[in-house]
PDB file of C-alpha atoms in Angstrom:
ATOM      1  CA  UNK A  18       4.735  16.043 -11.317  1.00 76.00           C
ATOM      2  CA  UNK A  19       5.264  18.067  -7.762  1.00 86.00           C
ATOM      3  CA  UNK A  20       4.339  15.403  -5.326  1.00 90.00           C
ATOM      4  CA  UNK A  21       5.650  17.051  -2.188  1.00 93.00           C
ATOM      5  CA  UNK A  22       7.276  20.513  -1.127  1.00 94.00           C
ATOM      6  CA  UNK A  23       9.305  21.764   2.297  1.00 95.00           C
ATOM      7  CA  UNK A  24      10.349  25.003   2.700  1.00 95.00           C
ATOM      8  CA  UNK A  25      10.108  28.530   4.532  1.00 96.00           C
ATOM      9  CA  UNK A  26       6.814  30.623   4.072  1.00 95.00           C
ATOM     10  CA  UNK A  27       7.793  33.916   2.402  1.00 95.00           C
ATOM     11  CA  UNK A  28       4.129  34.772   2.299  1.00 93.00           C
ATOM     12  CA  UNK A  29       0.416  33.619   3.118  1.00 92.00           C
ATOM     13  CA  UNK A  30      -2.432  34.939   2.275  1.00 89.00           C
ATOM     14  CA  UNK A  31      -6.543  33.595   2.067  1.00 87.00           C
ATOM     15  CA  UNK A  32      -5.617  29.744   2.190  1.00 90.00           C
ATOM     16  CA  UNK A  33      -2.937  30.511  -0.467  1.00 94.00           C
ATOM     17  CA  UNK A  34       0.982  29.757   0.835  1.00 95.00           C
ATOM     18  CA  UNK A  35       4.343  31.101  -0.674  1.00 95.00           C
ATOM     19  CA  UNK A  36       6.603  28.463  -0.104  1.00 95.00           C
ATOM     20  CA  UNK A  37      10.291  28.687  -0.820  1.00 95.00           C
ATOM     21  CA  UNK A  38      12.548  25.488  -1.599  1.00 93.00           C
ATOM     22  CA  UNK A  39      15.857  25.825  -2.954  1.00 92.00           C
ATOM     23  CA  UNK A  40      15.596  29.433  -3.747  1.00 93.00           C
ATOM     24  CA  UNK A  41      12.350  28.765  -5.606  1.00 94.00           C
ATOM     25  CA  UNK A  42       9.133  30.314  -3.962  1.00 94.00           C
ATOM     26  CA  UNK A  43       6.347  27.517  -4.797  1.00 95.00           C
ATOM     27  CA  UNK A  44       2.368  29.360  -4.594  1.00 95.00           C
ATOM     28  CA  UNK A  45       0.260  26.182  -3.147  1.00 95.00           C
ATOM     29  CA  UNK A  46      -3.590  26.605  -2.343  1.00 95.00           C
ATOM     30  CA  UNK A  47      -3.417  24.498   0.990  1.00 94.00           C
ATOM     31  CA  UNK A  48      -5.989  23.076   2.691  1.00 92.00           C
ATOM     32  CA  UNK A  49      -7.156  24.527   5.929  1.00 90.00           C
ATOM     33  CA  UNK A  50      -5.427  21.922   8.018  1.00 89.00           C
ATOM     34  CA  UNK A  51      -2.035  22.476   5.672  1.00 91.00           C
ATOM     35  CA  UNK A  52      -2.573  26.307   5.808  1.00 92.00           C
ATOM     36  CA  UNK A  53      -2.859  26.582   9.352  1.00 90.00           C
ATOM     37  CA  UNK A  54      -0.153  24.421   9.774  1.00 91.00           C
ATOM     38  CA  UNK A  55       2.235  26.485   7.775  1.00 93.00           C
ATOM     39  CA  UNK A  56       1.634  29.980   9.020  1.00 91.00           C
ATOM     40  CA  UNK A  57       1.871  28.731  12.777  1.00 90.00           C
ATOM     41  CA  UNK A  58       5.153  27.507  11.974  1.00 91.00           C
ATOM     42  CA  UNK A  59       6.770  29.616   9.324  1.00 92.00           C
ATOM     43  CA  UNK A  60       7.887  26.548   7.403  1.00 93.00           C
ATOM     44  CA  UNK A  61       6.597  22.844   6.796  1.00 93.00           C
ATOM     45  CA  UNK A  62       6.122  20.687   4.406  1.00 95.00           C
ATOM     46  CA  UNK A  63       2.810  19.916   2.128  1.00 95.00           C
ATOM     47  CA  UNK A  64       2.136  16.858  -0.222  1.00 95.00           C
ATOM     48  CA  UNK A  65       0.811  18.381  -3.300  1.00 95.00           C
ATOM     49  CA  UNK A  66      -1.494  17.668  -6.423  1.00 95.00           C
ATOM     50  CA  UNK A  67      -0.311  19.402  -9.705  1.00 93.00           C
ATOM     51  CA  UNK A  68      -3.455  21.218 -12.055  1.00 92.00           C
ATOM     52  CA  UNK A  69      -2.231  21.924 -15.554  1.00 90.00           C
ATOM     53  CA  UNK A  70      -4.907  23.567 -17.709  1.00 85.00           C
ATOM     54  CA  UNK A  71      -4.660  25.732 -20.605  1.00 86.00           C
ATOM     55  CA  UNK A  72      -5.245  28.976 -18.499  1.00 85.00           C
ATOM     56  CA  UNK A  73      -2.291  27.844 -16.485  1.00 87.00           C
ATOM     57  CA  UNK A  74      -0.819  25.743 -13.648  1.00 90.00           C
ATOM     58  CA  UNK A  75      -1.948  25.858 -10.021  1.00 93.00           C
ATOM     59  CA  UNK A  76      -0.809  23.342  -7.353  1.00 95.00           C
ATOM     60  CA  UNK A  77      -2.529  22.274  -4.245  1.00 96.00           C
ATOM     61  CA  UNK A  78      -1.612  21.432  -0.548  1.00 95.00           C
ATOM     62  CA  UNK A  79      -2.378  18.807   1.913  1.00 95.00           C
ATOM     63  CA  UNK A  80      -1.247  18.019   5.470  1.00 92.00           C
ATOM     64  CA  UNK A  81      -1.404  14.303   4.571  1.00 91.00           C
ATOM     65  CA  UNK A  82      -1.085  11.977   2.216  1.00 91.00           C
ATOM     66  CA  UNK A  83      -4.542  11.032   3.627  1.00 89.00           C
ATOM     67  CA  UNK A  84      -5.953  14.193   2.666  1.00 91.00           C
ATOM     68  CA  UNK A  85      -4.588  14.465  -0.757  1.00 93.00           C
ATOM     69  CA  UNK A  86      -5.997  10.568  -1.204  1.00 91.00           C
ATOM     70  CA  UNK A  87      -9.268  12.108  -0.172  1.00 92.00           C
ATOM     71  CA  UNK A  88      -8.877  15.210  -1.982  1.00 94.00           C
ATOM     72  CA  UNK A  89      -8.107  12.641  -5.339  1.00 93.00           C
ATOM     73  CA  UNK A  90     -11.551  10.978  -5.003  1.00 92.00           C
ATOM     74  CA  UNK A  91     -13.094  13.971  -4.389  1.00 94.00           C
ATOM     75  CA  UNK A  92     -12.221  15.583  -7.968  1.00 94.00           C
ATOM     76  CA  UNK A  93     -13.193  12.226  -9.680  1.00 93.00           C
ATOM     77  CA  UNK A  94     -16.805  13.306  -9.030  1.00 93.00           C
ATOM     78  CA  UNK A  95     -17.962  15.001 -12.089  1.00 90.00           C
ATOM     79  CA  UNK A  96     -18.940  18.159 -11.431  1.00 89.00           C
ATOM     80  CA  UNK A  97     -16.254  18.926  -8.054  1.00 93.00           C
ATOM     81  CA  UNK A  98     -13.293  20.833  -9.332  1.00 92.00           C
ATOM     82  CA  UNK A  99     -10.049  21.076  -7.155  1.00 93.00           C
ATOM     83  CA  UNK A 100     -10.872  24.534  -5.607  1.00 92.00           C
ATOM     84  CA  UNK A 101     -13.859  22.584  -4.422  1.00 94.00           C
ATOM     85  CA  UNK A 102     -12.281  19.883  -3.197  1.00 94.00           C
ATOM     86  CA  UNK A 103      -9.930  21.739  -1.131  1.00 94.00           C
ATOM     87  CA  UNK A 104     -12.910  23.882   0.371  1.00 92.00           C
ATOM     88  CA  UNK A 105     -14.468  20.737   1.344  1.00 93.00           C
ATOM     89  CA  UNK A 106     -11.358  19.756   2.734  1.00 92.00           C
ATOM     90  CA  UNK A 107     -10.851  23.178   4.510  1.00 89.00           C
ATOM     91  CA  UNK A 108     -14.693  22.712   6.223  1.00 88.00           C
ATOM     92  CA  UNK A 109     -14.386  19.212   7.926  1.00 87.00           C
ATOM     93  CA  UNK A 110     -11.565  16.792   8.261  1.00 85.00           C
ATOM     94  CA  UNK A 111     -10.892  13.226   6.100  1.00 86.00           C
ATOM     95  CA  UNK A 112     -12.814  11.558   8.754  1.00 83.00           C
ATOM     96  CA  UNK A 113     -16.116  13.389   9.000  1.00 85.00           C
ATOM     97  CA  UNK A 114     -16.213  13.466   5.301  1.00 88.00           C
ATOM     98  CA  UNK A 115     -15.310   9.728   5.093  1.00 87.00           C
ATOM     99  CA  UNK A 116     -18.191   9.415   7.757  1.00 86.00           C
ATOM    100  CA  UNK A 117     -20.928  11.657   5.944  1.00 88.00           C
ATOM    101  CA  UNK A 118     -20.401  10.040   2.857  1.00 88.00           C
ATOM    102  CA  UNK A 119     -20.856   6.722   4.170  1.00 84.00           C
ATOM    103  CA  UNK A 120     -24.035   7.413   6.024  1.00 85.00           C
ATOM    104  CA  UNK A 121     -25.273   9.564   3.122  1.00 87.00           C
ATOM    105  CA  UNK A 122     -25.322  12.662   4.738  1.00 88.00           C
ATOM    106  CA  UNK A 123     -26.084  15.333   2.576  1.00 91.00           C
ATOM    107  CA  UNK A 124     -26.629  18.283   5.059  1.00 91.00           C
ATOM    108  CA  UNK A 125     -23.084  17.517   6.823  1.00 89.00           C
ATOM    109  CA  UNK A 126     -21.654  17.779   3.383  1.00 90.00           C
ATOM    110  CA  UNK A 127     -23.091  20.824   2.297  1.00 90.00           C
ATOM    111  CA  UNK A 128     -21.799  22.855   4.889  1.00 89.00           C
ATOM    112  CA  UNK A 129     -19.081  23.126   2.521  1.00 88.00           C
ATOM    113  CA  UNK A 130     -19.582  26.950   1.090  1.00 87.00           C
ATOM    114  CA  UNK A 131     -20.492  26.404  -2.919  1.00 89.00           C
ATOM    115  CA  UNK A 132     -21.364  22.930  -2.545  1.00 90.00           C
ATOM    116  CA  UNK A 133     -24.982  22.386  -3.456  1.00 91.00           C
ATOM    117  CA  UNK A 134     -27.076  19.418  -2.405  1.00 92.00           C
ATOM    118  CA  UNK A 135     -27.039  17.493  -5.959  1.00 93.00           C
ATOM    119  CA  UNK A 136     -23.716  17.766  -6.293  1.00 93.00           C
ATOM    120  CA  UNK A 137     -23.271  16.239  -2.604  1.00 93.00           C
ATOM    121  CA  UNK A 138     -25.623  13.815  -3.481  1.00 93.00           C
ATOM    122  CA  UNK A 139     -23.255  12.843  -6.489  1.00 93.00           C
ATOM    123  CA  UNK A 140     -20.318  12.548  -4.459  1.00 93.00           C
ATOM    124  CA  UNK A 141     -22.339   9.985  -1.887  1.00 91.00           C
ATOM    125  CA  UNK A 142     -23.455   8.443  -4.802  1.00 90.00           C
ATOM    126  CA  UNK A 143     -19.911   7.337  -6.747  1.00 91.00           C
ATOM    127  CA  UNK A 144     -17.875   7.370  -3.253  1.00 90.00           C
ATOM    128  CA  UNK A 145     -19.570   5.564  -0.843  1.00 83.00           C
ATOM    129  CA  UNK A 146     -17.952   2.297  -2.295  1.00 79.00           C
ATOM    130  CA  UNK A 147     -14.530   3.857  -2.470  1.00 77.00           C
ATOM    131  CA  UNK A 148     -14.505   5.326   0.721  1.00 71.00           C
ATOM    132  CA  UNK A 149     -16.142   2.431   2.610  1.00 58.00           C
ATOM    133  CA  UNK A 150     -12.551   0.538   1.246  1.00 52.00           C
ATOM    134  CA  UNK A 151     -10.643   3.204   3.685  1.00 52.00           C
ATOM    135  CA  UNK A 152      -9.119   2.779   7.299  1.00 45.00           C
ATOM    136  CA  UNK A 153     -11.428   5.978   8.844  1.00 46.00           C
ATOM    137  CA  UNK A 154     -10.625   5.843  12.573  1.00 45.00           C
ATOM    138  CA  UNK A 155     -13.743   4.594  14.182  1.00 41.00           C
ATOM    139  CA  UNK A 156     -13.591   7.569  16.669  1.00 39.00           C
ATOM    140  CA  UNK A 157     -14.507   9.702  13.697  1.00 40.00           C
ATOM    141  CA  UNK A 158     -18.216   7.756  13.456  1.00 41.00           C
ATOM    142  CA  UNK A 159     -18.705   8.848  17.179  1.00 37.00           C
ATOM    143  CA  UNK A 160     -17.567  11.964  17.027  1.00 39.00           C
ATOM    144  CA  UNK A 161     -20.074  12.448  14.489  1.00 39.00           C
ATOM    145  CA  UNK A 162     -22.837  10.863  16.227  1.00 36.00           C
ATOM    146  CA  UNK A 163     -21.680  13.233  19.526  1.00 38.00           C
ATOM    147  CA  UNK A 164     -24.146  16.202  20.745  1.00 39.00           C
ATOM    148  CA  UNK A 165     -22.425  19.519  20.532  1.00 43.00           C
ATOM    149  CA  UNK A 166     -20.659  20.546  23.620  1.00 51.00           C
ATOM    150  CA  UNK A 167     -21.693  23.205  25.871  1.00 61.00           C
ATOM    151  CA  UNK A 168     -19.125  25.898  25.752  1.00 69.00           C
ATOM    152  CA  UNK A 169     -18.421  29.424  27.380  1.00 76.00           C
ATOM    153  CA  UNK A 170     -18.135  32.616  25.880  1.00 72.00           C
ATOM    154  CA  UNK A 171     -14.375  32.758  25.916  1.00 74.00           C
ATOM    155  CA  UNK A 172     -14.416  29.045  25.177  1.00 79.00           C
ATOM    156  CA  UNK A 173     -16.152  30.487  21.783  1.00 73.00           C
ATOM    157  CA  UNK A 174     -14.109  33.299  21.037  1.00 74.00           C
ATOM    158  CA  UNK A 175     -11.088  30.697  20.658  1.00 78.00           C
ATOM    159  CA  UNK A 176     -13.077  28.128  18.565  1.00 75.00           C
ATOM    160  CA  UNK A 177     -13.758  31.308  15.982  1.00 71.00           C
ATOM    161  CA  UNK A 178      -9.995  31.816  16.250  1.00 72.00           C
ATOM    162  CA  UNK A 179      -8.940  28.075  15.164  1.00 75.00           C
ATOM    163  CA  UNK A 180     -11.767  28.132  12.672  1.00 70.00           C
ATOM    164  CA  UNK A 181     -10.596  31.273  11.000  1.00 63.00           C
ATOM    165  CA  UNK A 182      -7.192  29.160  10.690  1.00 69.00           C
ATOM    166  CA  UNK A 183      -9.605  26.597   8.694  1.00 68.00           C
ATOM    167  CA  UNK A 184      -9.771  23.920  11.777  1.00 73.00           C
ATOM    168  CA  UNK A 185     -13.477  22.505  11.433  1.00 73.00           C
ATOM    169  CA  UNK A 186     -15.767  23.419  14.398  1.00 72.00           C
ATOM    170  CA  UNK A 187     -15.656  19.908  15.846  1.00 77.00           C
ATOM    171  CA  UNK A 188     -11.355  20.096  15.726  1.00 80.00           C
ATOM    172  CA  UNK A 189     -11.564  23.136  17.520  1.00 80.00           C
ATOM    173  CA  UNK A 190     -13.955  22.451  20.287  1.00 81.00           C
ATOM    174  CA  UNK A 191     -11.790  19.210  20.991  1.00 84.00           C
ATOM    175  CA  UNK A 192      -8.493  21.355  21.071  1.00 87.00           C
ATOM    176  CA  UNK A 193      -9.769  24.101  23.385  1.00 86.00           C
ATOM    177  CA  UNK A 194     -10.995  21.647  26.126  1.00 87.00           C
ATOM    178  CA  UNK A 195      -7.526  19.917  26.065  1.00 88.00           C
ATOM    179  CA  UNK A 196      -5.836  23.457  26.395  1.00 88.00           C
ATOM    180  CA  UNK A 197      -7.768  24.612  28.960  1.00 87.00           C
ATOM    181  CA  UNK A 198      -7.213  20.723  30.950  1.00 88.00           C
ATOM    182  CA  UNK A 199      -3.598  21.561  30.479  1.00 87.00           C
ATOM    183  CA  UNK A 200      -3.895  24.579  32.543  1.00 87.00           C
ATOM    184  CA  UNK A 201      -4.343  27.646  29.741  1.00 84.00           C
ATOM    185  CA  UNK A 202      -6.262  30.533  30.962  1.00 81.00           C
ATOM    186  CA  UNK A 203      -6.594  33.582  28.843  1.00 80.00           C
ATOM    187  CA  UNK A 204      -7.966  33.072  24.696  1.00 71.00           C
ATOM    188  CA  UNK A 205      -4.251  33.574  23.645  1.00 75.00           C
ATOM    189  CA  UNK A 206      -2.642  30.655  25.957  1.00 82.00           C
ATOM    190  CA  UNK A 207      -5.633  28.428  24.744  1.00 83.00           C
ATOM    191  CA  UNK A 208      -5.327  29.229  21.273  1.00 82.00           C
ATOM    192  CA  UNK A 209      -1.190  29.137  21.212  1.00 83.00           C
ATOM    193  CA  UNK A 210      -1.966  25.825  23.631  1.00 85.00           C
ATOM    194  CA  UNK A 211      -4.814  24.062  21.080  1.00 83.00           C
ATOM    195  CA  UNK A 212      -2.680  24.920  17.913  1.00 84.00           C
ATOM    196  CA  UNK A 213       0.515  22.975  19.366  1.00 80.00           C
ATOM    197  CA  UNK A 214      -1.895  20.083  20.195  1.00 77.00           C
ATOM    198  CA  UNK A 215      -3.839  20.008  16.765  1.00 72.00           C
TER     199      UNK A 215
END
């Protein structure tokens, strides 16, 4: 079992990471948080969940080994595959989902592209037990709870840039704010700033 990879990024592509350790190049469908990660640096390290089917083998990235405890639950739910797991993953981070799941919150988990309402109703359903049992930060609840922030055109531009990177919305609201209270002006020195910060 692959449990954990470091290495160089020969190549990235759609969430999808080459990653080269000891002259082996390793193709890992990464998280949004792992992806983004990965490509801003040119190397890294992911912890990883090993697929074996009989169509063939296909291993999965993480940032954490909070995320990939997440991602584990996740996939117990009959009917969520690992593909879906890490696209729920890629929407909103461990907290939120810890958070919606707890409070029931269907809609916040369906924002999730492919993942219909009964099938986030399941998930509520057989977590909510399980994921009650983990540490979620308690800012996470309030964060939740928080109206949106008012934010400027430019402000916008660079929250569409960290999303595209796979940063939920709420990660990348939070991390322009603090760029732009550190001084950054234009939508590259905000981005470049939030990314270090994320």
């Amino acid at each position: 079992m692959i449990g954990y990879l470091k290495g160089k990024v020969l190549y990235s592509s759609d969430g999808t990471v080459l990653l080269e350790n000891n002259g082996v190049g390793y193709e890992v469908l990464c998280s949004g948080a792992a992806y983004a990660k990965l490509v801003t640096d040119g190397q890294g390290e992911v912890f990883t969940y090993l697929q074996v089917r009989d169509d063939g083998i296909s291993l999965f990235g993480f940032v954490s080994m909070e995320e990939k405890n997440m991602f584990l639950q996740l996939i117990s739910v009959s009917g969520v595959g690992p593909k879906m797991g890490i696209t729920i993953l890629s929407s909103m981070n461990v907290g939120d989902i810890a958070v919606a799941i707890a409070n029931s919150d269907v809609k916040q988990l369906t924002v999730a592209k492919g993942l219909g309402k009964k099938t986030a109703e399941r998930i509520i359903l057989e977590l909510r037990e399980k994921v009650a049992a983990l540490e979620v930060p308690a800012s996470s609840g309030r964060r939740a709870a928080a109206p949106a922030e008012k934010i400027t055109d430019r402000e916008e531009d660079a929250v569409v840039g960290l999303m595209s990177l796979g940063y939920t919305r709420a990660e990348s609201v939070r991390a322009v704010k603090r760029a732009e209270e550190s001084g950054a002006e234009s939508m590259e020195e905000i981005i470049m700033t939030a990314l270090k910060n994320m």
